[in-house]
Amino acid sequence: MTPEQLCETLRKIQEPKGYFFNKDKEMVLELMASLLANKERHGYMVCPCRLASGDRDQDKDIICPCVYREPDVKEYGSCYCGLYVSQDWNEERIPHEYVPERRAPA
Amino acid sequence: MSEPIRVYALSTCIHCKRAKEFLDQCGVEYTPVHLDWMTGQERTDALTEMKQHNPAQSFPTILIGNTVIVGFKKEEIEKALGREPSAS
């Protein structure tokens, strides 16, 4: 699967749920490539911006879309890695703030 | 003599990539520490070292001398490098 194909597959699933890809297409495709690299490496698409343990059970909360996406998009308009954003974020109706890590450290 | 710079990063992380690109643009030397490329004791040691500076264990964690910058924050990097903020 190519990053473009993954992007289109995920778009169809996530947009109806109110989660949109970042309008920075280059960044989105880089993140898609990273998700595919993580799938190759670990067998599942763990968040590219988090350190995977390699154990699916330990990593289940950070498999993309991670469980922190909902509260992050609600509070900041963007998920931690910036892949998924709200429409307001993409249309610059809300400030683009740094999203701090919500996951408790190991 | 400029201050040593270390970037604790993941090879897949977009914010880490952007931070490294920015440091490259600034023309400064830095040591990238890619934790996802490490295994075993090497990775445990690097993670322990990073946690001393950023207990949240998030990426990138950038050390510029004694300054710790968590995340890709351009203005903070410029300030730590002693530069005037560039127009963004």
Short mmCIF file of C-alpha atoms in Angstrom, two decimals:
data_model
loop_
_atom_site.label_atom_id
_atom_site.label_comp_id
_atom_site.label_asym_id
_atom_site.label_seq_id
_atom_site.Cartn_x
_atom_site.Cartn_y
_atom_site.Cartn_z
CA MET A 1 0.00 0.00 0.00
CA THR A 2 1.25 3.49 -0.81
CA PRO A 3 0.96 6.47 1.54
CA GLU A 4 -1.60 7.97 -0.90
CA GLN A 5 -3.73 4.80 -0.81
CA LEU A 6 -3.60 4.64 2.98
CA CYS A 7 -4.59 8.28 3.12
CA GLU A 8 -7.66 7.72 0.98
CA THR A 9 -8.69 4.60 2.90
CA LEU A 10 -8.46 6.38 6.25
CA ARG A 11 -10.12 9.54 4.97
CA LYS A 12 -13.28 7.63 4.11
CA ILE A 13 -13.45 6.16 7.60
CA GLN A 14 -12.40 9.18 9.67
CA GLU A 15 -14.00 12.19 7.98
CA PRO A 16 -17.58 11.02 8.66
CA LYS A 17 -16.55 10.83 12.34
CA GLY A 18 -15.50 14.48 12.28
CA TYR A 19 -11.75 13.88 12.15
CA PHE A 20 -10.03 15.54 9.22
CA PHE A 21 -6.50 15.23 7.93
CA ASN A 22 -4.26 18.21 8.47
CA LYS A 23 -4.45 20.56 5.50
CA ASP A 24 -0.66 20.25 5.17
CA LYS A 25 -0.74 17.45 2.59
CA GLU A 26 3.02 16.94 2.55
CA MET A 27 3.00 16.39 6.31
CA VAL A 28 0.05 13.99 6.04
CA LEU A 29 1.80 11.89 3.41
CA GLU A 30 4.99 11.79 5.50
CA LEU A 31 2.92 10.59 8.45
CA MET A 32 1.23 7.97 6.25
CA ALA A 33 4.67 6.72 5.20
CA SER A 34 5.66 6.58 8.89
CA LEU A 35 2.51 4.64 9.78
CA LEU A 36 3.32 2.14 7.02
CA ALA A 37 6.92 1.92 8.26
CA ASN A 38 5.63 1.18 11.77
CA LYS A 39 3.28 -1.45 10.42
CA GLU A 40 6.23 -3.08 8.68
CA ARG A 41 8.34 -2.83 11.83
CA HIS A 42 5.83 -3.79 14.52
CA GLY A 43 2.88 -5.32 12.69
CA TYR A 44 0.55 -2.46 13.64
CA MET A 45 0.34 1.23 12.89
CA VAL A 46 1.54 2.81 16.09
CA CYS A 47 1.61 6.61 16.39
CA PRO A 48 4.71 7.85 14.54
CA CYS A 49 5.44 10.40 17.27
CA ARG A 50 5.53 7.93 20.15
CA LEU A 51 8.03 5.27 21.13
CA ALA A 52 6.50 1.84 20.61
CA SER A 53 7.40 -0.97 22.97
CA GLY A 54 6.84 -3.53 20.24
CA ASP A 55 4.26 -5.29 22.44
CA ARG A 56 0.82 -4.81 20.93
CA ASP A 57 -0.92 -4.94 24.33
CA GLN A 58 1.34 -2.28 25.81
CA ASP A 59 1.00 -0.15 22.70
CA LYS A 60 -2.73 -0.55 22.15
CA ASP A 61 -3.56 2.97 23.37
CA ILE A 62 -1.16 4.52 20.85
CA ILE A 63 -2.21 2.57 17.79
CA CYS A 64 -3.41 5.19 15.32
CA PRO A 65 -5.96 6.65 15.82
CA CYS A 66 -4.79 6.70 19.41
CA VAL A 67 -7.18 6.88 22.37
CA TYR A 68 -5.89 10.39 23.10
CA ARG A 69 -7.09 11.75 19.76
CA GLU A 70 -10.60 12.48 21.00
CA PRO A 71 -9.62 14.58 24.06
CA ASP A 72 -6.76 16.25 22.15
CA VAL A 73 -8.93 17.28 19.21
CA LYS A 74 -11.62 18.42 21.63
CA GLU A 75 -9.19 20.57 23.64
CA TYR A 76 -6.65 21.68 21.02
CA GLY A 77 -8.35 20.98 17.70
CA SER A 78 -5.49 18.64 16.78
CA CYS A 79 -4.20 15.26 17.85
CA TYR A 80 -0.75 14.95 19.41
CA CYS A 81 1.11 14.27 16.16
CA GLY A 82 -1.02 16.69 14.14
CA LEU A 83 -2.40 14.15 11.69
CA TYR A 84 -6.04 14.51 12.65
CA VAL A 85 -7.56 17.91 13.23
CA SER A 86 -10.97 19.50 13.49
CA GLN A 87 -12.50 21.54 10.69
CA ASP A 88 -12.09 24.66 12.84
CA TRP A 89 -8.37 23.96 13.17
CA ASN A 90 -7.92 23.50 9.41
CA GLU A 91 -9.86 26.66 8.71
CA GLU A 92 -7.78 28.57 11.29
CA ARG A 93 -10.77 29.50 13.41
CA ILE A 94 -8.88 28.30 16.47
CA PRO A 95 -5.22 28.85 17.41
CA HIS A 96 -2.69 26.19 16.46
CA GLU A 97 -1.21 25.36 19.82
CA TYR A 98 1.44 22.85 20.79
CA VAL A 99 -0.34 19.67 21.91
CA PRO A 100 1.34 18.25 25.00
CA GLU A 101 1.66 14.52 25.56
CA ARG A 102 -1.41 13.28 27.39
CA ARG A 103 -0.25 9.70 27.79
CA ALA A 104 1.15 8.85 31.22
CA PRO A 105 4.87 8.06 31.09
CA ALA A 106 5.82 4.39 31.37
CA MET B 1 32.58 27.37 21.02
CA SER B 2 28.87 26.71 20.68
CA GLU B 3 26.89 24.70 23.20
CA PRO B 4 26.38 20.99 22.56
CA ILE B 5 23.00 20.09 21.14
CA ARG B 6 21.28 16.73 21.47
CA VAL B 7 17.97 15.83 19.87
CA TYR B 8 16.15 12.84 21.33
CA ALA B 9 13.98 11.81 18.43
CA LEU B 10 12.07 9.12 16.59
CA SER B 11 12.87 8.53 12.94
CA THR B 12 9.12 8.44 12.16
CA CYS B 13 8.10 11.54 14.13
CA ILE B 14 7.13 14.53 12.01
CA HIS B 15 7.84 17.08 14.77
CA CYS B 16 11.29 15.52 15.22
CA LYS B 17 11.93 15.76 11.46
CA ARG B 18 10.88 19.40 11.37
CA ALA B 19 13.03 20.21 14.40
CA LYS B 20 16.08 18.59 12.83
CA GLU B 21 15.43 20.39 9.54
CA PHE B 22 15.20 23.68 11.43
CA LEU B 23 18.49 23.06 13.22
CA ASP B 24 20.03 22.24 9.83
CA GLN B 25 18.70 25.54 8.46
CA CYS B 26 20.24 27.31 11.46
CA GLY B 27 23.54 25.73 10.45
CA VAL B 28 24.23 24.24 13.88
CA GLU B 29 25.73 20.87 14.67
CA TYR B 30 23.70 18.48 16.77
CA THR B 31 23.67 14.86 17.84
CA PRO B 32 20.46 13.06 16.93
CA VAL B 33 19.54 10.24 19.31
CA HIS B 34 16.97 8.07 17.53
CA LEU B 35 15.43 5.89 20.20
CA ASP B 36 13.34 3.83 17.79
CA TRP B 37 16.52 2.64 16.10
CA MET B 38 17.89 1.38 19.41
CA THR B 39 17.29 -1.88 21.24
CA GLY B 40 18.16 -3.43 24.60
CA GLN B 41 20.44 -1.63 27.03
CA GLU B 42 21.33 1.13 24.58
CA ARG B 43 17.66 2.10 24.33
CA THR B 44 17.06 1.82 28.09
CA ASP B 45 20.05 4.06 28.77
CA ALA B 46 19.00 6.65 26.18
CA LEU B 47 15.44 6.69 27.56
CA THR B 48 16.68 7.10 31.15
CA GLU B 49 18.91 9.96 30.01
CA MET B 50 16.03 11.63 28.16
CA LYS B 51 13.63 11.20 31.11
CA GLN B 52 15.99 13.23 33.31
CA HIS B 53 15.28 16.20 31.07
CA ASN B 54 11.68 15.45 30.10
CA PRO B 55 9.79 13.11 32.45
CA ALA B 56 6.86 13.02 29.99
CA GLN B 57 9.13 11.09 27.61
CA SER B 58 7.80 12.92 24.57
CA PHE B 59 9.53 13.67 21.29
CA PRO B 60 11.43 15.60 20.26
CA THR B 61 13.29 16.51 23.43
CA ILE B 62 15.97 18.99 22.49
CA LEU B 63 18.91 19.90 24.70
CA ILE B 64 20.76 23.07 23.84
CA GLY B 65 23.42 23.46 26.50
CA ASN B 66 21.38 23.47 29.72
CA THR B 67 18.12 24.43 28.02
CA VAL B 68 15.51 21.73 27.50
CA ILE B 69 12.93 22.23 24.76
CA VAL B 70 10.06 19.77 24.58
CA GLY B 71 8.46 19.60 21.15
CA PHE B 72 9.34 21.54 18.03
CA LYS B 73 9.12 25.11 19.30
CA LYS B 74 10.94 27.29 16.84
CA GLU B 75 11.05 30.44 18.97
CA GLU B 76 12.44 28.57 21.97
CA ILE B 77 15.12 26.97 19.80
CA GLU B 78 16.12 30.35 18.39
CA LYS B 79 16.22 31.85 21.86
CA ALA B 80 18.38 29.01 23.18
CA LEU B 81 20.71 29.47 20.22
CA GLY B 82 20.92 33.18 21.07
CA ARG B 83 19.35 34.25 17.79
CA GLU B 84 16.79 36.82 16.85
CA PRO B 85 13.43 35.22 16.13
CA SER B 86 12.90 34.79 12.41
CA ALA B 87 9.64 35.71 10.71
CA SER B 88 7.44 32.67 10.44
#
